[in-house]
Coordinates of C-alpha atoms in Angstrom, one line a residue:
X1137 CA 0.4 0.5 0.0
X1138 CA 3.2 2.5 0.7
X1139 CA 4.9 3.0 -1.9
X1140 CA 8.6 2.0 -3.0
X1141 CA 10.2 -0.8 -4.7
X1142 CA 13.0 -3.3 -4.0
X1143 CA 13.3 -6.9 -3.6
X1144 CA 16.9 -6.6 -1.3
X1145 CA 16.8 -6.2 1.8
X1146 CA 20.5 -5.6 2.7
X1147 CA 19.3 -2.0 -0.4
X1148 CA 17.9 -0.8 2.6
X1149 CA 21.7 0.1 4.6
X1150 CA 22.7 1.7 1.4
X1151 CA 19.5 4.2 1.3
X1152 CA 21.0 6.3 4.3
X1153 CA 24.2 5.3 4.6
X1154 CA 24.1 6.1 7.9
X1155 CA 21.5 4.2 8.9
X1156 CA 22.1 0.2 8.7
X1157 CA 19.6 -2.1 8.4
X1158 CA 20.9 -3.9 11.9
X1159 CA 19.6 -0.3 13.6
X1160 CA 16.7 -2.2 13.3
X1161 CA 17.3 -4.1 16.1
X1162 CA 19.2 -2.1 18.0
X1163 CA 17.2 1.0 17.7
X1164 CA 14.1 2.7 20.4
X1165 CA 11.5 -0.7 20.9
X1166 CA 8.9 1.5 20.5
X1167 CA 9.7 3.5 17.1
X1168 CA 12.4 0.3 15.0
X1169 CA 13.0 0.9 11.6
X1170 CA 11.5 -0.8 9.3
X1171 CA 12.2 -1.8 5.6
X1172 CA 9.3 -4.0 4.2
X1173 CA 7.2 -1.0 4.0
X1174 CA 8.7 0.6 1.3
X1175 CA 11.7 -0.7 1.1
X1176 CA 13.8 1.4 2.3
X1177 CA 15.0 2.0 6.0
X1178 CA 12.0 4.3 7.7
X1179 CA 11.1 4.6 11.8
X1180 CA 7.7 2.5 12.5
X1181 CA 5.9 6.2 13.0
X1182 CA 6.7 6.8 9.3
X1183 CA 5.0 3.8 8.5
X1184 CA 1.4 4.1 6.6
X1185 CA 1.4 0.5 6.8
X1186 CA 0.0 -1.2 9.5
X1187 CA 2.6 -3.1 10.6
X1188 CA 4.5 -5.5 13.3
X1189 CA 8.5 -5.6 14.7
X1190 CA 9.2 -8.6 16.0
X1191 CA 12.6 -7.7 18.0
X1192 CA 16.2 -10.1 18.4
X1193 CA 14.9 -9.7 22.1
X1194 CA 11.9 -11.4 22.1
X1195 CA 13.5 -14.1 19.8
X1196 CA 16.0 -14.6 22.5
X1197 CA 13.2 -15.3 25.4
X1198 CA 11.6 -17.7 22.4
X1199 CA 13.0 -21.6 24.3
X1200 CA 11.4 -24.5 22.3
X1201 CA 8.7 -21.9 20.7
X1202 CA 8.7 -22.3 17.0
X1203 CA 8.6 -19.8 14.5
X1204 CA 5.0 -20.5 13.8
X1205 CA 4.2 -20.3 17.2
X1206 CA 6.0 -16.7 17.6
X1207 CA 3.7 -15.4 15.1
X1208 CA 0.8 -16.0 16.6
X1209 CA 1.5 -14.3 19.8
X1210 CA 1.1 -10.8 16.8
X1211 CA -1.7 -8.9 16.5
X1212 CA -3.4 -9.4 13.4
X1213 CA -2.4 -13.0 13.0
X1214 CA -3.4 -16.8 13.5
X1215 CA -2.4 -20.0 12.9
X1216 CA -3.1 -23.3 12.2
X1217 CA -1.3 -26.8 12.7
X1218 CA -1.5 -30.2 12.5
X1219 CA 1.2 -31.1 15.3
X1220 CA 3.9 -28.9 17.3
X1221 CA 7.0 -28.3 15.4
X1222 CA 7.9 -29.9 12.7
X1223 CA 4.4 -30.5 10.6
X1224 CA 2.8 -29.0 8.5
X1225 CA 1.7 -25.0 9.5
X1226 CA 0.1 -21.9 8.0
X1227 CA -0.1 -18.3 9.1
X1228 CA -3.2 -16.4 8.3
X1229 CA -2.5 -12.2 8.5
X1230 CA -5.7 -10.4 9.0
X1231 CA -7.8 -13.4 7.8
X1232 CA -6.2 -14.5 4.5
X1233 CA -4.9 -17.8 3.6
X1234 CA -1.0 -19.1 3.8
X1235 CA -0.9 -19.2 0.4
X1236 CA -2.1 -15.3 0.4
X1237 CA 0.6 -14.3 2.4
X1238 CA 4.3 -13.8 1.1
X1239 CA 7.4 -14.4 3.1
X1240 CA 11.0 -13.0 2.7
X1241 CA 14.0 -14.5 3.7
X1242 CA 16.8 -11.2 3.5
X1243 CA 14.4 -10.1 0.3
X1244 CA 14.2 -13.5 -1.4
X1245 CA 11.3 -14.9 -1.5
X1246 CA 10.8 -18.4 -0.7
X1247 CA 6.4 -19.2 -1.5
X1248 CA 6.0 -22.9 -3.5
X1249 CA 5.1 -22.5 -6.5
X1250 CA 3.9 -25.6 -6.8
X1251 CA 1.2 -25.1 -3.6
X1252 CA 1.1 -22.5 -2.5
X1253 CA 2.4 -20.2 0.4
X1254 CA 5.4 -21.0 2.8
X1255 CA 6.7 -24.0 4.4
X1256 CA 6.8 -22.7 7.8
X1257 CA 8.1 -25.4 9.7
X1258 CA 11.8 -25.5 7.8
X1259 CA 12.4 -22.0 8.7
X1260 CA 14.8 -22.4 11.6
X1261 CA 13.9 -19.9 14.4
X1262 CA 16.6 -19.7 16.4
X1263 CA 19.1 -17.9 13.5
X1264 CA 16.8 -14.8 13.1
X1265 CA 17.6 -11.5 13.9
X1266 CA 14.8 -10.0 13.5
X1267 CA 11.3 -10.7 11.8
X1268 CA 8.7 -7.5 10.3
X1269 CA 4.7 -8.5 9.4
X1270 CA 3.2 -5.6 6.9
X1271 CA -0.7 -5.5 6.6
X1272 CA -2.1 -5.6 4.1
X1273 CA -2.0 -6.1 -0.5
X1274 CA 1.7 -5.1 -1.5
X1275 CA 1.3 -6.4 -5.0
X1276 CA 2.8 -3.0 -5.6
X1277 CA 5.9 -3.5 -3.9
X1278 CA 6.3 -7.0 -4.8
X1279 CA 4.3 -8.6 -6.7
X1280 CA 2.5 -11.8 -6.6
X1281 CA 1.1 -13.2 -3.5
X1282 CA 0.9 -10.0 -1.4
X1283 CA -3.0 -10.2 -0.9
X1284 CA -2.8 -10.5 3.4
X1285 CA 1.0 -8.8 3.7
X1286 CA 4.0 -9.5 4.3
X1287 CA 6.3 -11.9 6.4
X1288 CA 10.1 -10.6 6.2
X1289 CA 13.0 -12.3 7.8
X1290 CA 15.8 -11.0 8.7
X1291 CA 19.0 -13.1 9.2
X1292 CA 22.1 -12.0 11.2
X1293 CA 24.0 -8.7 10.6
X1294 CA 27.9 -8.2 11.3
X1295 CA 29.3 -5.0 12.2
X1296 CA 32.0 -3.8 14.9
X1297 CA 34.2 -5.9 16.7
X1298 CA 34.2 -8.9 16.7
X1299 CA 31.7 -11.8 18.6
X1300 CA 30.9 -14.8 20.0
X1301 CA 27.4 -16.5 20.8
X1302 CA 26.0 -19.9 20.9
X1303 CA 23.5 -21.0 23.2
X1304 CA 22.9 -24.4 24.1
X1305 CA 19.2 -25.6 26.1
X1306 CA 16.8 -28.2 26.8
X1307 CA 13.3 -29.1 27.5
X1308 CA 9.6 -31.4 26.8
X1309 CA 8.9 -33.5 24.6
X1310 CA 12.8 -34.2 24.8
X1311 CA 14.1 -31.3 22.4
X1312 CA 16.6 -29.7 22.5
X1313 CA 18.5 -26.4 20.8
X1314 CA 22.0 -25.7 19.9
X1315 CA 22.5 -21.9 18.7
X1316 CA 26.4 -20.9 17.6
X1317 CA 27.0 -17.9 15.8
X1318 CA 30.3 -15.2 14.4
X1319 CA 29.8 -12.0 13.6
X1320 CA 31.8 -8.5 13.2
X1321 CA 33.8 -6.4 10.3
X1322 CA 37.4 -5.1 9.7
X1323 CA 37.7 -2.0 10.2
X1324 CA 39.0 1.4 7.6
X1325 CA 38.0 2.6 4.3
X1326 CA 37.7 -1.0 2.6
X1327 CA 35.3 -2.5 5.2
X1328 CA 34.4 -6.6 5.0
X1329 CA 31.1 -7.7 7.2
X1330 CA 31.0 -10.9 8.1
X1331 CA 28.7 -13.0 9.6
X1332 CA 27.5 -16.8 10.3
X1333 CA 25.6 -18.9 12.4
X1334 CA 24.3 -22.3 12.6
X1335 CA 21.8 -24.2 14.8
X1336 CA 20.4 -27.7 15.2
X1337 CA 17.3 -28.5 16.7
X1338 CA 15.9 -32.4 17.8
X1339 CA 12.8 -33.0 19.2
X1340 CA 11.1 -36.6 20.7
X1341 CA 7.3 -34.4 19.6
X1342 CA 4.3 -36.1 21.0
X1343 CA 1.5 -37.3 19.5
X1344 CA -0.7 -35.2 17.4
X1345 CA -3.4 -37.7 16.6
X1346 CA -6.8 -36.7 18.7
X1347 CA -10.1 -38.7 19.0
X1348 CA -11.7 -36.6 16.3
X1349 CA -9.7 -36.7 13.7
X1350 CA -12.0 -37.0 10.9
X1351 CA -9.2 -38.6 8.7
X1352 CA -9.1 -41.3 9.8
X1353 CA -6.1 -41.2 11.9
X1354 CA -6.1 -42.8 15.5
X1355 CA -3.8 -41.9 18.0
X1356 CA -0.2 -43.2 17.6
X1357 CA 3.7 -43.3 19.3
X1358 CA 5.4 -40.3 19.2
X1359 CA 6.8 -38.3 16.1
X1360 CA 9.5 -35.7 16.2
X1361 CA 12.4 -34.5 13.6
X1362 CA 15.2 -33.1 13.4
X1363 CA 16.2 -29.9 11.9
X1364 CA 19.8 -27.9 10.9
X1365 CA 20.4 -25.3 9.5
X1366 CA 22.9 -22.7 9.0
X1367 CA 23.0 -18.6 7.3
X1368 CA 26.0 -16.7 6.6
X1369 CA 26.6 -12.9 4.8
X1370 CA 30.0 -11.6 3.7
X1371 CA 30.2 -7.6 1.9
X1372 CA 33.0 -5.7 1.6
X1373 CA 32.6 -2.2 1.1
X1374 CA 35.2 -1.4 -1.4
X1375 CA 35.2 1.6 -1.9
X1376 CA 32.8 4.6 -0.2
X1377 CA 29.0 3.7 -0.7
X1378 CA 30.2 0.7 -3.7
X1379 CA 30.0 -2.6 -2.0
X1380 CA 29.6 -6.4 -2.9
X1381 CA 28.0 -9.3 -1.3
X1382 CA 26.7 -12.1 -0.9
X1383 CA 24.2 -14.0 1.6
X1384 CA 22.7 -17.8 2.3
X1385 CA 20.3 -19.4 4.2
X1386 CA 20.5 -23.7 4.0
X1387 CA 17.1 -25.4 6.2
X1388 CA 16.7 -29.1 6.3
X1389 CA 14.3 -30.5 7.9
X1390 CA 13.2 -34.2 8.6
X1391 CA 10.2 -35.1 10.8
X1392 CA 7.7 -38.0 11.3
X1393 CA 4.2 -37.9 10.4
X1394 CA 1.4 -40.0 11.2
X1395 CA -0.7 -40.6 7.6
X1396 CA -2.6 -43.2 5.0
X1397 CA -0.7 -44.7 2.7
X1398 CA -0.8 -43.6 -0.4
X1399 CA -1.6 -46.8 -1.8
X1400 CA -3.8 -48.7 0.1
X1401 CA -4.8 -45.9 3.2
X1402 CA -2.7 -48.2 5.7
X1403 CA -2.1 -46.1 8.9
X1404 CA 1.8 -45.5 9.5
X1405 CA 4.5 -43.0 10.1
X1406 CA 6.0 -41.5 7.1
X1407 CA 9.6 -39.4 7.1
X1408 CA 9.2 -35.7 4.7
X1409 CA 12.4 -34.1 4.4
X1410 CA 12.1 -30.9 3.5
X1411 CA 15.2 -28.9 2.6
X1412 CA 15.4 -24.9 2.0
X1413 CA 18.0 -22.7 0.1
X1414 CA 18.2 -19.0 -0.1
X1415 CA 21.3 -17.2 -2.1
X1416 CA 21.5 -13.9 -3.4
X1417 CA 25.3 -11.5 -4.7
X1418 CA 24.6 -7.7 -5.0
X1419 CA 26.2 -5.2 -5.7
X1420 CA 24.8 -1.0 -4.5
X1421 CA 26.5 1.7 -5.9
X1422 CA 26.4 5.5 -5.7
X1423 CA 26.1 6.2 -9.3
X1424 CA 25.5 10.4 -8.3
X1425 CA 24.3 12.4 -4.9
X1426 CA 20.6 12.2 -5.6
X1427 CA 21.3 8.7 -7.4
X1428 CA 22.3 5.1 -6.0
X1429 CA 21.9 1.6 -7.6
X1430 CA 21.6 -1.7 -7.0
X1431 CA 21.9 -5.1 -9.2
X1432 CA 20.8 -8.4 -7.2
X1433 CA 20.8 -12.1 -8.6
X1434 CA 18.9 -14.4 -6.3
X1435 CA 18.0 -17.8 -6.0
X1436 CA 15.8 -20.4 -3.9
X1437 CA 15.5 -23.7 -4.1
X1438 CA 12.8 -25.8 -2.1
X1439 CA 13.2 -29.9 -1.8
X1440 CA 10.8 -32.7 -0.2
X1441 CA 10.9 -35.9 0.1
X1442 CA 8.1 -37.9 1.4
X1443 CA 8.8 -41.9 2.2
X1444 CA 5.6 -44.3 2.5
X1445 CA 7.4 -47.4 5.1
X1446 CA 6.1 -50.5 3.1
X1447 CA 2.7 -51.9 3.7
X1448 CA 1.5 -55.5 3.8
X1449 CA 0.3 -55.2 0.3
X1450 CA 2.3 -52.5 -1.1
X1451 CA 6.2 -52.0 -1.4
X1452 CA 7.9 -48.7 -0.2
X1453 CA 8.0 -45.5 -2.8
X1454 CA 8.8 -42.2 -1.9
X1455 CA 7.2 -39.2 -3.9
X1456 CA 9.5 -36.4 -4.7
X1457 CA 9.2 -32.3 -5.0
X1458 CA 11.5 -29.9 -6.3
X1459 CA 10.7 -26.2 -6.9
X1460 CA 13.9 -23.2 -7.8
X1461 CA 13.3 -19.5 -8.5
X1462 CA 16.3 -17.3 -9.7
X1463 CA 15.4 -13.2 -9.4
X1464 CA 16.9 -10.9 -11.7
X1465 CA 16.3 -6.9 -10.1
X1466 CA 17.6 -3.6 -11.0
X1467 CA 16.6 -1.0 -8.6
X1468 CA 17.4 2.9 -8.5
X1469 CA 17.0 5.5 -6.2
X1470 CA 16.3 8.9 -6.8
X1471 CA 16.4 11.8 -4.2
X1472 CA 14.2 14.2 -5.5
X1473 CA 14.7 16.7 -2.8
X1474 CA 12.9 15.0 0.5
X1475 CA 11.3 12.8 -1.8
X1476 CA 12.4 9.2 -2.8
X1477 CA 11.3 8.5 -6.9
X1478 CA 12.0 4.6 -6.9
X1479 CA 12.0 2.7 -10.0
X1480 CA 12.2 -1.2 -10.8
X1481 CA 13.1 -3.6 -13.5
X1482 CA 12.9 -7.6 -12.4
X1483 CA 12.4 -10.6 -13.9
X1484 CA 11.8 -14.5 -12.5
X1485 CA 11.9 -17.7 -13.5
X1486 CA 10.6 -20.7 -11.4
X1487 CA 10.9 -23.6 -12.3
X1488 CA 9.0 -27.3 -10.7
X1489 CA 9.0 -31.0 -11.3
X1490 CA 7.2 -33.9 -8.9
X1491 CA 7.2 -37.6 -9.3
X1492 CA 3.9 -38.5 -7.3
X1493 CA 1.5 -41.4 -7.1
X1494 CA -1.0 -41.3 -10.1
X1495 CA -4.1 -41.6 -8.9
X1496 CA -5.9 -41.7 -12.5
X1497 CA -4.0 -44.0 -13.5
X1498 CA -5.8 -47.2 -14.6
X1499 CA -3.1 -49.6 -13.0
X1500 CA -3.3 -51.0 -9.3
X1501 CA -0.2 -50.3 -7.6
X1502 CA -0.9 -46.0 -8.6
X1503 CA 2.1 -45.7 -10.7
X1504 CA 4.2 -42.6 -9.7
X1505 CA 3.7 -40.1 -12.4
X1506 CA 6.4 -36.6 -13.5
X1507 CA 5.5 -33.6 -13.4
X1508 CA 7.2 -30.3 -14.9
X1509 CA 6.4 -27.2 -15.6
X1510 CA 8.5 -23.7 -16.0
X1511 CA 7.8 -19.8 -16.4
X1512 CA 8.7 -16.4 -16.2
X1513 CA 7.3 -13.4 -14.4
X1514 CA 8.8 -9.6 -16.0
X1515 CA 8.0 -6.9 -13.8
X1516 CA 8.4 -3.1 -13.6
X1517 CA 7.5 -0.8 -11.1
X1518 CA 7.6 3.1 -10.6
X1519 CA 7.0 4.6 -6.6
X1520 CA 7.3 8.2 -5.7
X1521 CA 7.5 9.0 -1.7
X1522 CA 6.5 12.5 -0.9
X1523 CA 7.5 14.2 2.4
X1524 CA 5.9 17.1 3.5
X1525 CA 6.3 18.8 6.7
X1526 CA 2.8 17.5 8.5
X1527 CA 2.2 15.1 6.0
X1528 CA 3.4 11.8 4.3
X1529 CA 2.8 10.4 0.8
X1530 CA 3.9 7.5 -0.9
X1531 CA 2.1 6.2 -4.3
X1532 CA 3.6 3.0 -6.7
X1533 CA 2.3 1.1 -9.6
X1534 CA 3.6 -2.1 -11.1
X1535 CA 2.9 -4.4 -13.6
X1536 CA 4.2 -8.5 -13.7
X1537 CA 3.8 -10.0 -17.0
X1538 CA 3.5 -13.9 -16.1
X1539 CA 3.9 -16.6 -18.3
X1540 CA 0.7 -18.0 -19.6
X1541 CA -1.8 -15.4 -18.4
X1542 CA -0.8 -12.4 -19.1
X1543 CA 0.0 -8.9 -17.2
X1544 CA -1.4 -7.8 -14.0
X1545 CA -0.8 -4.2 -12.8
X1546 CA -1.8 -3.2 -9.9
X1547 CA -1.2 0.1 -7.8
X1548 CA -1.6 1.8 -4.3
X1549 CA -1.9 4.7 -3.0
X1550 CA -1.1 6.1 1.0
X1551 CA -1.6 9.8 2.9
X1552 CA -0.3 10.5 6.9
X1553 CA -1.5 13.3 8.6
X1554 CA 0.6 14.4 11.7
X1555 CA -1.9 16.9 13.7
X1556 CA 1.1 16.9 16.4
X1557 CA 4.7 15.5 17.1
X1558 CA 2.5 12.3 19.0
X1559 CA -0.6 12.2 16.9
X1560 CA -1.2 10.8 13.3
X1561 CA -3.5 9.9 11.3
X1562 CA -3.2 7.3 8.1
X1563 CA -5.6 6.0 5.1
X1564 CA -4.1 3.5 2.7
X1565 CA -5.9 1.9 -0.5
X1566 CA -4.4 -0.7 -2.4
X1567 CA -4.8 -3.8 -4.5
X1568 CA -3.3 -7.3 -4.8
X1569 CA -3.3 -10.7 -6.4
X1570 CA -2.1 -14.2 -5.8
X1571 CA -1.2 -16.2 -9.0
X1572 CA -1.6 -19.8 -9.6
X1573 CA 0.3 -22.2 -8.7
X1574 CA 1.7 -24.9 -11.1
X1575 CA -0.9 -27.5 -8.8
X1576 CA -3.9 -25.3 -9.9
X1577 CA -2.6 -24.8 -13.5
X1578 CA -1.6 -27.7 -14.5
X1579 CA -1.1 -30.7 -12.7
X1580 CA -2.9 -33.8 -14.2
X1581 CA -6.2 -34.5 -13.0
X1582 CA -6.9 -31.1 -11.2
X1583 CA -5.0 -28.8 -13.5
X1584 CA -7.0 -25.7 -15.3
X1585 CA -5.1 -24.1 -17.6
X1586 CA -8.3 -21.2 -17.7
X1587 CA -8.0 -20.6 -14.0
X1588 CA -7.1 -16.6 -13.3
X1589 CA -5.2 -15.1 -11.3
X1590 CA -7.2 -13.9 -6.7
X1591 CA -7.5 -10.1 -7.1
X1592 CA -8.3 -8.1 -3.6
X1593 CA -9.0 -4.4 -3.1
X1594 CA -8.1 -3.3 0.7
X1595 CA -8.4 0.0 2.8
X1596 CA -7.2 0.9 5.7
X1597 CA -7.2 4.3 8.0
X1598 CA -5.9 4.4 11.6
X1599 CA -5.1 7.1 14.6
X1600 CA -2.0 6.8 16.0
X1601 CA -0.7 7.8 19.6
X1602 CA 3.3 7.4 19.9
X1603 CA 5.9 8.8 21.9
X1604 CA 9.2 7.0 23.4
X1605 CA 7.0 5.7 26.0
X1606 CA 3.6 4.6 25.1
X1607 CA 1.7 4.2 22.1
X1608 CA -2.0 2.9 21.3
X1609 CA -3.1 2.4 17.9
X1610 CA -6.3 1.2 16.2
X1611 CA -6.8 0.1 12.7
X1612 CA -9.9 -0.5 10.4
X1613 CA -9.8 -2.3 7.8
X1614 CA -11.6 -3.9 4.1
X1615 CA -10.1 -6.6 2.1
X1616 CA -12.3 -8.0 0.0
X1617 CA -10.7 -10.9 -3.1
X1618 CA -12.8 -11.6 -5.5
X1619 CA -11.5 -15.1 -7.4
X1620 CA -11.3 -17.6 -5.2
X1621 CA -9.7 -20.5 -6.0
X1622 CA -11.5 -23.5 -5.0
X1623 CA -11.9 -27.3 -6.2
X1624 CA -15.1 -27.3 -8.5
X1625 CA -17.5 -29.7 -10.7
X1626 CA -16.7 -26.4 -13.1
X1627 CA -18.0 -27.1 -16.7
X1628 CA -14.8 -25.4 -17.9
X1629 CA -13.0 -28.1 -16.1
X1630 CA -10.4 -29.8 -18.9
X1631 CA -11.7 -33.4 -19.8
X1632 CA -9.6 -36.3 -18.0
X1633 CA -9.3 -34.0 -14.6
X1634 CA -10.3 -36.7 -11.1
X1635 CA -13.7 -37.3 -9.2
X1636 CA -13.7 -34.3 -7.2
X1637 CA -12.8 -31.3 -10.0
X1638 CA -10.4 -29.0 -10.6
X1639 CA -9.0 -25.7 -9.9
X1640 CA -11.8 -23.2 -10.7
X1641 CA -12.9 -19.3 -9.4
X1642 CA -15.7 -20.5 -7.8
X1643 CA -15.8 -17.6 -4.6
X1644 CA -15.3 -14.3 -3.4
X1645 CA -14.3 -13.1 0.4
X1646 CA -15.0 -9.9 1.8
X1647 CA -12.8 -9.5 5.3
X1648 CA -13.5 -6.5 7.5
X1649 CA -12.5 -5.1 10.9
X1650 CA -10.4 -3.3 13.2
X1651 CA -8.0 -3.5 16.2
X1652 CA -6.6 -2.0 18.7
X1653 CA -3.2 -2.3 20.2
X1654 CA -0.5 -0.7 22.4
X1655 CA 2.7 -0.6 24.1
X1656 CA 3.8 1.4 27.6
X1657 CA 7.0 1.6 29.0
X1658 CA 6.5 2.2 33.4
X1659 CA 10.0 2.3 35.0
X1660 CA 10.9 -1.3 34.9
X1661 CA 7.9 -2.5 33.2
X1662 CA 7.1 -3.0 30.0
X1663 CA 3.3 -3.9 28.6
X1664 CA 2.1 -5.3 25.2
X1665 CA -1.3 -6.0 24.1
X1666 CA -3.8 -6.2 20.9
X1667 CA -7.2 -7.2 20.2
X1668 CA -8.6 -7.6 17.0
X1669 CA -12.4 -8.6 15.5
X1670 CA -13.2 -9.4 12.1
X1671 CA -15.8 -10.8 9.9
X1672 CA -13.7 -13.2 7.0
X1673 CA -17.1 -14.6 5.3
X1674 CA -16.7 -16.4 1.9
X1675 CA -19.3 -15.0 -0.3
X1676 CA -20.2 -17.7 -2.4
X1677 CA -21.5 -19.3 1.0
X1678 CA -22.5 -17.3 3.1
X1679 CA -20.0 -18.6 5.9
X1680 CA -17.1 -17.9 8.2
X1681 CA -14.2 -18.6 6.5
X1682 CA -12.0 -21.6 7.0
X1683 CA -9.6 -21.8 10.3
X1684 CA -10.4 -18.3 10.4
X1685 CA -11.5 -16.1 13.9
X1686 CA -13.2 -13.3 14.6
X1687 CA -12.1 -12.0 17.5
X1688 CA -8.2 -12.8 19.0
X1689 CA -5.5 -10.9 20.7
X1690 CA -2.7 -11.2 22.8
X1691 CA -1.6 -9.2 25.9
X1692 CA 1.8 -9.5 27.8
X1693 CA 3.8 -7.9 30.5
X1694 CA 7.8 -8.2 31.0
X1695 CA 9.7 -6.6 35.0
X1696 CA 13.3 -5.7 34.9
X1697 CA 15.2 -6.7 38.0
X1698 CA 18.7 -5.8 38.6
X1699 CA 20.3 -9.4 36.7
X1700 CA 16.5 -10.4 36.4
X1701 CA 14.1 -10.2 33.8
X1702 CA 10.9 -11.8 33.8
X1703 CA 7.7 -12.1 31.4
X1704 CA 4.1 -13.4 31.3
X1705 CA 1.8 -13.4 28.2
X1706 CA -1.2 -14.5 27.3
X1707 CA -2.7 -15.6 23.7
X1708 CA -6.8 -16.4 22.7
X1709 CA -8.4 -16.6 20.2
X1710 CA -12.7 -17.6 19.2
X1711 CA -13.8 -20.3 17.1
X1712 CA -13.1 -21.1 13.7
X1713 CA -14.4 -23.9 11.8
X1714 CA -12.2 -26.4 9.9
X1715 CA -12.9 -28.2 6.1
X1716 CA -16.6 -29.3 6.6
X1717 CA -18.0 -26.2 8.7
X1718 CA -20.1 -26.0 11.9
X1719 CA -18.8 -30.1 12.3
X1720 CA -15.6 -29.1 12.6
X1721 CA -16.0 -26.4 14.5
X1722 CA -12.6 -25.7 17.2
X1723 CA -13.1 -24.0 20.0
X1724 CA -12.4 -20.9 21.4
X1725 CA -9.1 -21.1 23.2
X1726 CA -6.7 -19.0 25.5
X1727 CA -2.9 -20.1 26.8
X1728 CA -0.6 -18.4 29.4
X1729 CA 2.9 -18.7 28.9
X1730 CA 5.9 -17.3 31.8
X1731 CA 9.5 -16.2 31.1
X1732 CA 12.5 -16.1 32.6
X1733 CA 15.7 -14.5 32.2
X1734 CA 19.0 -14.8 34.5
X1735 CA 22.2 -12.0 33.8
X1736 CA 24.7 -14.2 35.2
X1737 CA 27.8 -11.8 34.4
X1738 CA 28.4 -9.8 31.2
X1739 CA 27.9 -11.9 28.3
X1740 CA 26.3 -15.4 30.2
X1741 CA 23.1 -16.2 31.0
X1742 CA 20.5 -18.6 31.9
X1743 CA 17.1 -18.5 30.4
X1744 CA 13.4 -20.2 30.9
X1745 CA 10.3 -20.1 29.0
X1746 CA 7.3 -22.2 29.9
X1747 CA 4.8 -22.7 27.6
X1748 CA 0.5 -23.1 27.9
X1749 CA 1.3 -23.4 31.4
X1750 CA -2.1 -24.5 32.3
X1751 CA -1.8 -27.5 30.0
X1752 CA -4.7 -25.8 27.7
X1753 CA -6.5 -29.0 25.5
X1754 CA -6.9 -26.9 22.5
X1755 CA -6.6 -27.5 18.2
X1756 CA -5.4 -25.4 15.5
X1757 CA -6.4 -28.3 13.1
X1758 CA -9.5 -29.9 13.1
X1759 CA -8.8 -33.3 14.7
X1760 CA -4.9 -33.2 16.0
X1761 CA -3.2 -32.1 19.3
X1762 CA -0.7 -29.0 19.9
X1763 CA 1.4 -28.9 22.5
X1764 CA 0.5 -29.2 26.1
X1765 CA 2.4 -27.5 28.8
X1766 CA 6.1 -27.7 28.1
X1767 CA 9.3 -26.1 29.9
X1768 CA 13.1 -25.2 28.4
X1769 CA 15.5 -24.3 30.2
X1770 CA 19.4 -23.1 28.9
X1771 CA 22.0 -21.2 28.9
X1772 CA 22.9 -18.8 26.8
X1773 CA 27.1 -17.1 25.7
X1774 CA 26.6 -13.4 23.5
X1775 CA 29.2 -10.9 23.3
X1776 CA 28.1 -7.4 24.0

């Protein structure tokens, strides 16, 4: 909605060379630097789109919490999952679906080209520095899939003297997490910045199948997981305002899941191995005093293998899904007095290949069927940020031309007015779209080449009060989404599609609501809370959208005394319906969490976290258990 366009997070520090991205994690936590909303470092108080910032301190307090569970405790966010840390999970921003949210890691898209959305469980929390969430359609900044908003994950940066860190912890369900990192930079004119971090998580897991499971599964043994991750950054400023660099992340998750065998339906424990990789090479350069340029080449790979053991009737088999996307970006920032003009050219190539059971085959056992497709997206965008004494305005327009169904044009406009230094109001309007996945378009027995992109129109208005120790926000929003892609026995289904039909544009949604949130610092006491009331309606069936709550929120308090820091938080959600409507209704829940940190000495501390203190029995997907009361404690060494 507010508008600047760029696709590399590390370029954010270049737009203002004296204000690097790292400042976002060290500045006033009440008014952090936000990069995602405008693609330049901007104080949160100057960001027009509603947003959330999750700092490194909150991540350090996470314990054995996963990234998805951390997001669950944020304003405007609800989640679903099918069990513990390694299980499949989804994140919903303001009533939209998982595949209507764009996810970036250090500026690189990690969406699933085959099924849509991000594979959240493979993203490690322990090596993340901070997270930014920007709500509302952001397609005029980022292109396809940013209907509900954008979640950008930033890994650790390097700057200053060398710093070494390590942590080790153990908790409930036999969960252990270990992490180590080193980062820093050289001195002098040709500064080299470096950062390297690695982590491993091991968990024995728990029984994820509840007694009311409607997928026909019965309770069984614990299902655990192993996750190994490494991330790094290296850059050199070979001359003042001239920098080249590279960054990468590699994560591998091996998790167990109870599931029916695809050949005969026998329940078994399968192994799902997922690998995620992101890689970027960039050059950012000051061409003139007014013109700065970024050239970037990035790649994202995603590989998944599901091993189904043999049964009495059939042999073991492996299903595979391999994906890759390459993104090439040229970004130009041109200063026009106090204003900023941004011009972007971008090309994205996507390829997928899979080898999965062919259920439309007349042979039995079903043979494995190979599938391969690719497509290209060519994009161009222009954005303008205007600054006045008492107002800020952002405008952007973008065109994405995608192989198979032509160009998609999106735009946004936003304006914020400051009544006083503390009081401001804003109004935003933006459009967005979600591109059909390869599964929607081409997969044999389901794909429909005539299916069109989902499209959205969003309006947001807010009133904000912000000062150094107190802030409050009231935001109203309305998001209309047309051409929802769902399975249907449409007359337009291609010949040969399966019994259940094909991908079709058969419905629309309207999501209206409001949120109230705030933070306060009172001496050694910090308070934080939010509440969202929304009405997420499927207009085709006049029902509440699947897995969406009408009310949800959170509240937290933290107190610091000498070398001890302790906190308590609560997360609550109203009733939700799953895939069969009222017959798969999931009740409201409130869960309470406690955490503490004690500084043994300058660089050494003990930490502990107790999640779901009262052992609340609740579900995030119908028929699947969530973690019960669980405790995690450890020790951390971090050079300051």
